[in-house]
Tab-separated table of C-alpha atoms in Angstrom:
chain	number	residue	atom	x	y	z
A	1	UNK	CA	74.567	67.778	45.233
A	2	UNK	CA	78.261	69.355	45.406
A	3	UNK	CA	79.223	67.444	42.123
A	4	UNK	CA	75.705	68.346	40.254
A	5	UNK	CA	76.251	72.515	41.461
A	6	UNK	CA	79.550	72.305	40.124
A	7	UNK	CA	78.113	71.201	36.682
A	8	UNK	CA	75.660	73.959	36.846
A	9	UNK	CA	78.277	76.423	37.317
A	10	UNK	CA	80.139	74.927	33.975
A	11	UNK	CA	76.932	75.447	32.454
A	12	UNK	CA	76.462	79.227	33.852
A	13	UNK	CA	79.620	79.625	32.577
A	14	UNK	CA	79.151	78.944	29.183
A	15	UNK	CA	75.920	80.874	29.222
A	16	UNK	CA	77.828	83.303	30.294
A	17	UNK	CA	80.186	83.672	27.630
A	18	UNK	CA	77.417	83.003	24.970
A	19	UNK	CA	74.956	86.173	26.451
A	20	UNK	CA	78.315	88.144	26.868
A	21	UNK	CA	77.511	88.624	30.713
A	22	UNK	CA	81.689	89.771	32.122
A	23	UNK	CA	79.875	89.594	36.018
A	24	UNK	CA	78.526	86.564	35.499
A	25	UNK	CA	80.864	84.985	34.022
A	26	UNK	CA	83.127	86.020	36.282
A	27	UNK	CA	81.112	84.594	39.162
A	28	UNK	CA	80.761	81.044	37.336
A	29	UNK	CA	84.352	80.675	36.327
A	30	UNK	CA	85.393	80.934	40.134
A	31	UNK	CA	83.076	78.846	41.326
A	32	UNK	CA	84.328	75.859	39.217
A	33	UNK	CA	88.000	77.014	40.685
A	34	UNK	CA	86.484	76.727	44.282
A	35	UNK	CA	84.643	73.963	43.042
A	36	UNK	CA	87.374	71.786	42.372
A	37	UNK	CA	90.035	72.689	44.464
A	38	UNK	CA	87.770	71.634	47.027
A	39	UNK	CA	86.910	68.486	45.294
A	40	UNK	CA	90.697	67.757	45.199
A	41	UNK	CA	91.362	68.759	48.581
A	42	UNK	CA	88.133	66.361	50.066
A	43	UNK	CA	89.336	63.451	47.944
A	44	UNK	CA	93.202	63.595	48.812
A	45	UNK	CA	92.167	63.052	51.934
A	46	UNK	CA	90.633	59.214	51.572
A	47	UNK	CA	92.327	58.693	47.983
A	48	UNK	CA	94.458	59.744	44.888
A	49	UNK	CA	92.629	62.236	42.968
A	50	UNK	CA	91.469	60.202	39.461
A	51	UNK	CA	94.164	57.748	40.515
A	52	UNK	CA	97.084	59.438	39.959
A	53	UNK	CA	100.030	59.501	42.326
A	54	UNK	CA	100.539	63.113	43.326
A	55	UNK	CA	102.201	63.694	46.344
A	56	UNK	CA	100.776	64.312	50.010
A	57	UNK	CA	97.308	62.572	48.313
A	58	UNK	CA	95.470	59.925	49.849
A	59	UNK	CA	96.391	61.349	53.137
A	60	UNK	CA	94.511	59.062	55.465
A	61	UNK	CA	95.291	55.667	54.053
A	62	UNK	CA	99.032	56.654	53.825
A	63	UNK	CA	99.094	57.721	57.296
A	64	UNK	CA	97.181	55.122	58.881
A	65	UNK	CA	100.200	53.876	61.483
A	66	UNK	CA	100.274	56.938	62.956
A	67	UNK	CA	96.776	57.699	63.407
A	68	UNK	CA	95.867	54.589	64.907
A	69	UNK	CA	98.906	56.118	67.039
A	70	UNK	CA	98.176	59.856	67.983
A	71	UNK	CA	94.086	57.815	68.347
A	72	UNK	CA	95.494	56.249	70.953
A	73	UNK	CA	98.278	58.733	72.967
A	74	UNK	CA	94.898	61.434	73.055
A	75	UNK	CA	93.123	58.618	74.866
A	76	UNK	CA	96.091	57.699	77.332
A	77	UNK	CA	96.532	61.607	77.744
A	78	UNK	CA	92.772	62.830	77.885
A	79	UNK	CA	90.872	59.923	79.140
A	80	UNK	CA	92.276	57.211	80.869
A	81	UNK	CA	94.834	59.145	83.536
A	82	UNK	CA	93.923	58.361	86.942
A	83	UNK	CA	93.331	62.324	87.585
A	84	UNK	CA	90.953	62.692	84.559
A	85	UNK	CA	89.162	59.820	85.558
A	86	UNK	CA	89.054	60.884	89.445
A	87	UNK	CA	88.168	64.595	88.273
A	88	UNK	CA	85.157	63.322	85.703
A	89	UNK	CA	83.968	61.273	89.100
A	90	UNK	CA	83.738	63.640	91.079
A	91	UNK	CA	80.176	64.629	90.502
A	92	UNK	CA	78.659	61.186	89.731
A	93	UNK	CA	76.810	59.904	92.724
A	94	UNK	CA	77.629	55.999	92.441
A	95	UNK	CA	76.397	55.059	95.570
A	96	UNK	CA	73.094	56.865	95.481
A	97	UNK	CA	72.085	55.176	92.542
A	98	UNK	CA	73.431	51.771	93.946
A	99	UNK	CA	71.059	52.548	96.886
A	100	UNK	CA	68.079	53.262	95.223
A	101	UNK	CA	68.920	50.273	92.673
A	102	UNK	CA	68.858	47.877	95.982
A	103	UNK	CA	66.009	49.785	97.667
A	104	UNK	CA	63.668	49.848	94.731
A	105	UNK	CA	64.365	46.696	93.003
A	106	UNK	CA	61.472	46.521	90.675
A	107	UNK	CA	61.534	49.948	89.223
A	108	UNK	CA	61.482	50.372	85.808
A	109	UNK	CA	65.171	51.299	84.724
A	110	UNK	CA	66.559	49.092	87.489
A	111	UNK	CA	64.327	45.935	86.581
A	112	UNK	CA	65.422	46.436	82.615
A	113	UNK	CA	68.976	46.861	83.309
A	114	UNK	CA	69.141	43.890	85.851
A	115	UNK	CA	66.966	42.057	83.291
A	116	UNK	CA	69.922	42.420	80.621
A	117	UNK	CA	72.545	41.862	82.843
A	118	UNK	CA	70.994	39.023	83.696
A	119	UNK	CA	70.342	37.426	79.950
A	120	UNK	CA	73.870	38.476	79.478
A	121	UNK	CA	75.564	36.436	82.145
A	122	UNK	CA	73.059	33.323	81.588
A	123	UNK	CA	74.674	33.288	77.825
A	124	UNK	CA	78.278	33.154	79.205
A	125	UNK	CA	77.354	30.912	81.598
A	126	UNK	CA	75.879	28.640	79.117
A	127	UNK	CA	78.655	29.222	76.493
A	128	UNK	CA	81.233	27.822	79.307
A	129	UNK	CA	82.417	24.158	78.621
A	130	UNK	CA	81.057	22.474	82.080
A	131	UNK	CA	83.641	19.508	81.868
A	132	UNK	CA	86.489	21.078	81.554
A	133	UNK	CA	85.858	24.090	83.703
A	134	UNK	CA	84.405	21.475	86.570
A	135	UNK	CA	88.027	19.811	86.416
A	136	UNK	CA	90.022	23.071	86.999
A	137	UNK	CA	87.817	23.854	89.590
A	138	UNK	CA	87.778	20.814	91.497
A	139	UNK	CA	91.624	20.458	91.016
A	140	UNK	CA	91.787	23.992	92.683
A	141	UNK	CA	88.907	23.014	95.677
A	142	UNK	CA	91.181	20.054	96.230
A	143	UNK	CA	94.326	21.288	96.713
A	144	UNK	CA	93.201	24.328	98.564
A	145	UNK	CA	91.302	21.987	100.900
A	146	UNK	CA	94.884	19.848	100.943
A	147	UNK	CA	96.713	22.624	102.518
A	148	UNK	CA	94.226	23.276	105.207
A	149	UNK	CA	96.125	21.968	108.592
A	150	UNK	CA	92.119	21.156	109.629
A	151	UNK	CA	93.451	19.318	113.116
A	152	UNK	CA	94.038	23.244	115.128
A	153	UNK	CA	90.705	24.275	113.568
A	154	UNK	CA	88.651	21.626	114.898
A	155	UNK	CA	90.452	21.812	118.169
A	156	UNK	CA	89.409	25.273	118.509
A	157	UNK	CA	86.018	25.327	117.465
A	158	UNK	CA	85.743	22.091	120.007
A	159	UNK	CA	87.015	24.370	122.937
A	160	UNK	CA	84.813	27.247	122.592
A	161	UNK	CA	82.035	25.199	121.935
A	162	UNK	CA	82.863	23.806	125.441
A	163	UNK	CA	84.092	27.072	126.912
A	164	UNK	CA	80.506	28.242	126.337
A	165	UNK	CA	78.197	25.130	127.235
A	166	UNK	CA	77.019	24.618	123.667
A	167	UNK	CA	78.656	20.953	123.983
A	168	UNK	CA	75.936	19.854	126.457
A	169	UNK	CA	73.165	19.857	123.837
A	170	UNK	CA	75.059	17.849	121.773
A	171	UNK	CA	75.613	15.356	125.086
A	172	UNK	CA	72.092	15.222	125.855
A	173	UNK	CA	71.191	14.017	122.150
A	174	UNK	CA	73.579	11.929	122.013
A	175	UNK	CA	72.329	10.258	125.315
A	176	UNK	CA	68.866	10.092	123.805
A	177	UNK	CA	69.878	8.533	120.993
A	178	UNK	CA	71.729	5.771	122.625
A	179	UNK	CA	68.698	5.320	124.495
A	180	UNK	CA	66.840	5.148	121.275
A	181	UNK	CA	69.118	2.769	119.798
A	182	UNK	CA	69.201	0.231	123.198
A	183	UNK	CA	65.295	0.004	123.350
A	184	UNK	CA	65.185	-0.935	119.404
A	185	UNK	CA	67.633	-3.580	119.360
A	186	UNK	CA	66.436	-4.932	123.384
A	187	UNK	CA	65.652	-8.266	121.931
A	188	UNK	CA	69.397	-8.616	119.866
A	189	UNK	CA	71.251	-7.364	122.720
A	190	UNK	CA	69.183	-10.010	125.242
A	191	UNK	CA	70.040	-12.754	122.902
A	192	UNK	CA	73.401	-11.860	122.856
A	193	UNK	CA	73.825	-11.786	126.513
A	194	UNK	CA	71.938	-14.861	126.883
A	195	UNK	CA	74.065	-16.657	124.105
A	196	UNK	CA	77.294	-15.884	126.287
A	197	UNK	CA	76.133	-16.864	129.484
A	198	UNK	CA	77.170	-20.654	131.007
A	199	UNK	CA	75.624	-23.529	130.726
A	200	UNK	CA	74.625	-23.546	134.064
A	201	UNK	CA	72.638	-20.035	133.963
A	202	UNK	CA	70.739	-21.233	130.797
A	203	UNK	CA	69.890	-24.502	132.852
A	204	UNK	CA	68.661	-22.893	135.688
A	205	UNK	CA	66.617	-20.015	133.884
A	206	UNK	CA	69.380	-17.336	135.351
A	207	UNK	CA	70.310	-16.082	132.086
A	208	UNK	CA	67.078	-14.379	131.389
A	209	UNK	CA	67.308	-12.624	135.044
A	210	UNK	CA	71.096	-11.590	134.062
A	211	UNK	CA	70.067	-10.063	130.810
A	212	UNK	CA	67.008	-8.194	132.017
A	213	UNK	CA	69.460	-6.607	134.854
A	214	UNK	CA	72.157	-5.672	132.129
A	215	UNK	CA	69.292	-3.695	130.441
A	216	UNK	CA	67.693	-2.339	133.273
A	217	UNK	CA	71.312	-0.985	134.587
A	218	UNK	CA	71.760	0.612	131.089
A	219	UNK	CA	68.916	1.963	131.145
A	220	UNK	CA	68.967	3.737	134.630
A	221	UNK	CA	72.495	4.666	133.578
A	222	UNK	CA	70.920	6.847	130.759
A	223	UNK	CA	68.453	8.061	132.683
A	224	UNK	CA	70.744	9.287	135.209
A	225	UNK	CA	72.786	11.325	132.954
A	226	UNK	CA	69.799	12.463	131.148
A	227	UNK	CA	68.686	14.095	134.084
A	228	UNK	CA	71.901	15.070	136.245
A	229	UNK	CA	74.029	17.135	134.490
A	230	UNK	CA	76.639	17.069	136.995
A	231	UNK	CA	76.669	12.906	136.212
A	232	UNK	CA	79.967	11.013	136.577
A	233	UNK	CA	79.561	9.839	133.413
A	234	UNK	CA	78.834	13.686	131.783
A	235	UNK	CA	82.258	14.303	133.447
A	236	UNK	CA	84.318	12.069	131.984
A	237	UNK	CA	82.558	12.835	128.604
A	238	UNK	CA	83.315	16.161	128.764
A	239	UNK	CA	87.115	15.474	129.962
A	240	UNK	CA	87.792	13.142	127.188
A	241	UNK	CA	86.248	16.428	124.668
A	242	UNK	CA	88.703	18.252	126.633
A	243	UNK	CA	91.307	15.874	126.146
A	244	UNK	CA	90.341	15.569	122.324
A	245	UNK	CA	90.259	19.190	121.509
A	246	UNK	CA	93.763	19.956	122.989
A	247	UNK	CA	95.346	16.654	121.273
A	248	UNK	CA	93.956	18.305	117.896
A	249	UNK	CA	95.628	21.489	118.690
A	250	UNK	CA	98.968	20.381	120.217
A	251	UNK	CA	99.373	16.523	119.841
A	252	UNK	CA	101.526	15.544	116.367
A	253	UNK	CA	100.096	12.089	116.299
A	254	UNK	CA	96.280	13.489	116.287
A	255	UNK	CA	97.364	16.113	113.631
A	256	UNK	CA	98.797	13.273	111.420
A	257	UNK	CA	95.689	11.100	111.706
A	258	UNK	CA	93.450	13.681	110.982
A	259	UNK	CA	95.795	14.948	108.022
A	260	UNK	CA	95.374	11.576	106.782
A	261	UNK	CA	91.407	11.236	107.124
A	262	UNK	CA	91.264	14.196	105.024
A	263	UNK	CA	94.066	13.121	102.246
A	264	UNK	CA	91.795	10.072	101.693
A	265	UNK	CA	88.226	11.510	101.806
A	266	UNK	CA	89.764	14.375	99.459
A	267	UNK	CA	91.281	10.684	97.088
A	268	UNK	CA	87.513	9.345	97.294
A	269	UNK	CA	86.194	8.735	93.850
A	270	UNK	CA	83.051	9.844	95.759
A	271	UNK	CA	84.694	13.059	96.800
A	272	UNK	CA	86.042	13.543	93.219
A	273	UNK	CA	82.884	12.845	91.433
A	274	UNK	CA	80.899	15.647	93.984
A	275	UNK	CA	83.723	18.187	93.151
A	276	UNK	CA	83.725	17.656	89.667
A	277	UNK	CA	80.189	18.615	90.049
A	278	UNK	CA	80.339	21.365	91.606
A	279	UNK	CA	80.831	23.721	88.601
A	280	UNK	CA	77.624	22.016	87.102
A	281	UNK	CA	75.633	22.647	90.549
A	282	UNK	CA	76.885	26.510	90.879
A	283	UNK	CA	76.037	27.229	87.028
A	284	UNK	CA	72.234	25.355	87.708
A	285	UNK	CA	71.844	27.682	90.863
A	286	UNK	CA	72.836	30.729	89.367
A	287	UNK	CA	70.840	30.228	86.183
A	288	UNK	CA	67.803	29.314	88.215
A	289	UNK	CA	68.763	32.810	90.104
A	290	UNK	CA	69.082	34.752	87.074
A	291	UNK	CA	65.897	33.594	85.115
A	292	UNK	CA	64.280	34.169	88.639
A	293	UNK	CA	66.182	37.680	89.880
A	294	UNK	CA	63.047	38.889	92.045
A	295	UNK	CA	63.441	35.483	93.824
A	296	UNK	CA	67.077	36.682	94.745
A	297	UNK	CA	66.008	39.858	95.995
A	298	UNK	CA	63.007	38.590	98.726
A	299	UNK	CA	63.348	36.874	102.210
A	300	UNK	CA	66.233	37.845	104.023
A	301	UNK	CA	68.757	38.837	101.624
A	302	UNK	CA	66.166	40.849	99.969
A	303	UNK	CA	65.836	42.958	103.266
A	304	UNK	CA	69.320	43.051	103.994
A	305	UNK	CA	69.823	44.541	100.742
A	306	UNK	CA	67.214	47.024	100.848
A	307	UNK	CA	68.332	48.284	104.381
A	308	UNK	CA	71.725	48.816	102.757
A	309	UNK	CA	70.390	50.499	99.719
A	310	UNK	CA	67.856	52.742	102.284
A	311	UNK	CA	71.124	53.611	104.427
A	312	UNK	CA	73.157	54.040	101.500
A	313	UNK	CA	70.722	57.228	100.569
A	314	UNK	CA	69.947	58.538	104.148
A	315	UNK	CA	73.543	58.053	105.525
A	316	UNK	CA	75.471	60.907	103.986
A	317	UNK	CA	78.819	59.433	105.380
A	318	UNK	CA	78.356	55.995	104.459
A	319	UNK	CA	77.661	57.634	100.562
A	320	UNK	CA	80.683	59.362	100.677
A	321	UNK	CA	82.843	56.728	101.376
A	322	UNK	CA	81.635	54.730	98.942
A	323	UNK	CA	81.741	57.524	96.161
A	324	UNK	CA	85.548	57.776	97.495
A	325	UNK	CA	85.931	53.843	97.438
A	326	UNK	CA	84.326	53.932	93.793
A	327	UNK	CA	86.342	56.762	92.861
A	328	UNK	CA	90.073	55.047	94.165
A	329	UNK	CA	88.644	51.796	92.330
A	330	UNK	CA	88.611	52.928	88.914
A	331	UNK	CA	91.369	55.527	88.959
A	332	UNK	CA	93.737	51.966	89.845
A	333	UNK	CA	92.056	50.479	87.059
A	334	UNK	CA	92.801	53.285	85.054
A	335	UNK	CA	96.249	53.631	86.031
A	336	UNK	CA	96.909	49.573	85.735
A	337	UNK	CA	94.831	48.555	82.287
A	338	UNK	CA	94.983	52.050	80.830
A	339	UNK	CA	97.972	51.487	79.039
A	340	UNK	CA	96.696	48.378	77.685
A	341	UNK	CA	93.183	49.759	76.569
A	342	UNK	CA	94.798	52.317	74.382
A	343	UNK	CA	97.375	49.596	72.875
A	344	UNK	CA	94.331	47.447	71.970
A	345	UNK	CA	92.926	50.591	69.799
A	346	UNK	CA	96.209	51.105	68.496
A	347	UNK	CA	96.930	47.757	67.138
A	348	UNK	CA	92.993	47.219	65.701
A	349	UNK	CA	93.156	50.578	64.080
A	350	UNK	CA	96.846	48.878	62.901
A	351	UNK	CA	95.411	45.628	61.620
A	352	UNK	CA	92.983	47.347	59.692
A	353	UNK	CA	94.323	47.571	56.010
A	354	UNK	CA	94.374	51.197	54.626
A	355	UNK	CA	90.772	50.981	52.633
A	356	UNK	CA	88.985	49.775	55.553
A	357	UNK	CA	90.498	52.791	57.257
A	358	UNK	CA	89.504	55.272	54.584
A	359	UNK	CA	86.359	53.969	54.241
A	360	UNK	CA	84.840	54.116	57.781
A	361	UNK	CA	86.067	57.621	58.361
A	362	UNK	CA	84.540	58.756	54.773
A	363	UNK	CA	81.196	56.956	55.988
A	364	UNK	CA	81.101	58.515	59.425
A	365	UNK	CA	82.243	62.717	57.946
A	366	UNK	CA	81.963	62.353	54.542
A	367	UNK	CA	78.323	63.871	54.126
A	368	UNK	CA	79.707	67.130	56.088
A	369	UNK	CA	82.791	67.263	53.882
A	370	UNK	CA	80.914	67.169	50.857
A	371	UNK	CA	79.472	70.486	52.094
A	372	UNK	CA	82.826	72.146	52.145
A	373	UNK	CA	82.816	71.304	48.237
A	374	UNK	CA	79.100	73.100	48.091
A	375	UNK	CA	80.175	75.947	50.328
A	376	UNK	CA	83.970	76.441	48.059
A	377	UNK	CA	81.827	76.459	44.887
A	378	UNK	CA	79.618	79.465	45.804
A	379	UNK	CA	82.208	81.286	48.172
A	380	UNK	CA	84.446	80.975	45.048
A	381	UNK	CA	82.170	82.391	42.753
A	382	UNK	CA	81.141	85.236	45.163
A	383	UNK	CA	84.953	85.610	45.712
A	384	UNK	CA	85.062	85.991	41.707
A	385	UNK	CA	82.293	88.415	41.374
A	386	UNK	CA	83.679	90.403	44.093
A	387	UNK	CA	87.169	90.630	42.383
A	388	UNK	CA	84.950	91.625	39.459
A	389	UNK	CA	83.060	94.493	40.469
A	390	UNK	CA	86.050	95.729	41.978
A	391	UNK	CA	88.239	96.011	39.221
A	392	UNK	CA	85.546	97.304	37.276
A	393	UNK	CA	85.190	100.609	39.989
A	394	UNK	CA	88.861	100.690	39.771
């Protein structure tokens, strides 16, 4: 359009001249001026004007270095600063839409955005190489399980189990069982006590009498402490858990035995194999989660969540201090990967070469600038006409 009305005012002008019209031609000679200084001034910014090198032409290819520069020092200056970023926070109410996002998981905006999050993720987590990744991981499980001294922990979950009775179940069931165990193998342990018994007993039919009161002792023996908790027997259990949990906690010998119970279950090829697949189980479980979300989202966790998200939009303390927490959170990230944000502009806008450059700003203002050329071609000829009339009244 602003190269076809400058050919139409070449053509006015030469009407002009042939009807002998001074105003009009006056009006068509300055709009070619304004025509094409505008032209020239629009295309010296993205290239040389018909290819020749004039100076201060081709202004944006030339200059690329430093506008990928100044592009990114009005970013560090106006954008990422931990006060513009704290200050353009202020009014954005993170926490109230957190809370309504966990309180009203199947609305419409918060079902589409978690179903996108969640396609994205399940990509990634599919485009992760399982083998590899399940190595570094279960190198890392391993040796952070290595450095755990796990002798003092055991010690002192084994004392305040005691310290608050919830040992004695564990007694009682274990009592049971042995019970359990003596009544299903009565016949090997009657052979057995039969088999070592003399000659003499087996002669005289004693043996059987000798077994059947081994059995019948063991047997009132668990009954008794099944019954009586304050049982001899309970006692000394209990002493020897006593015994055992401050050994684990004090004794160097019991720390080194453990220590080495857990270097070789942590050496087991069976051990090695379940940590390798670790990465393979997590990635299953959290695809299953993702392709599923609403699954994530019901029982207990579901209701936990909601509560928060309820108390998140009712508790006007609670929302402010996570607005504040939100706030602090990304001014640090401003203030730590700012810097290194910008650079990353800076050195794409860099590797760009200079047509690329001119090109993709052209594309994104170029319709607009051609308008300049439209509006120079009839401000110029108006312009013209003006100067004109006025040095025809003069």
């Amino acid at each position: 359009m602003a190269t076809g009305l400058l050919v139409a005012m070449a053509g006015l002008y030469g009407l002009a001249r042939w009807l002998d019209v001074p105003a009009l031609r006056a009006f068509a000679e300055a709009a070619m001026v304004g025509g094409l200084a505008d032209w020239f001034a629009v295309t010296a910014l993205f290239r040389r004007p018909l290819g020749l090198p004039i100076p201060h032409t081709a202004i944006i290819p030339t200059n690329k270095d430093r506008i990928a520069d100044a592009l990114a020092d009005f970013l560090r200056a106006h954008f990422l600063t931990p006060q513009v970023v704290t200050r353009r926070m202020q009014g954005v109410d993170v926490a109230g839409a957190m809370g309504r996002f966990l309180a009203e998981p199947r609305a419409g905006g918060a079902a589409a955005l978690r179903q996108g999050a969640a396609g994205l993720i399940t990509d990634l987590l599919h485009s992760v190489p399982g083998d590899d990744l399940g190595r570094v991981l279960a190198r890392g499980i391993q040796g952070q399980l290595a450095r755990i001294d796990l002798a003092p922990l055991l010690g002192q979950a084994l004392q305040a189990a005691m310290d608050n009775g919830r040992h004695r179940p564990l007694i009682d069931a274990l009592l049971h069982k042995t019970g359990t165990l003596l009544e299903s193998n009565e016949d090997i342990l009657r052979a057995a006590i039969q088999q070592r018994a003399s000659s003499l007993l087996r002669w005289t039919g004693l043996d059987e009498t000798l077994a059947n009161g081994i059995l019948d002792g063991l047997y009132r023996l668990l009954a008794e402490c099944i019954v009586n908790p304050d049982h001899p027997l309970r006692a000394r259990a209990e002493s020897a858990l006593a015994q055992l949990a401050q050994d684990l906690r004090h004794d160097p010998a019991t720390k080194a035995r453990v220590a080495q119970m857990r270097d070789a279950l942590l050496a087991s090829p069976a051990m090695q194999g379940w940590l390798e697949g670790a990465w393979d189980r997590l990635r299953a479980a959290l695809v299953a989660g993702l392709n599923d979300p609403q699954a994530l989202l019901q029982g207990r966790m579901g209701q936990a969540l909601a509560e928060f998200g309820a108390g998140l939009q009712t508790d006007a303390r609670l929302r402010a201090r996570a607005n504040r927490y939100v706030r602090r959170l990304v001014a640090a990230l401003a203030a730590r990967h700012g810097a290194g944000m910008v650079t990353l502009v800076s050195a794409t806008v860099r590797r760009w070469d200079a047509h690329t450059v001119a090109n993709r700003i052209e594309n994104a203002v170029g319709r607009d600038l051609q308008f300049i050329r439209v509006n120079g071609t009839l401000v110029g000829g108006l312009v013209g006409l003006a100067l004109h009339l006025l040095g025809q009244i003069l």
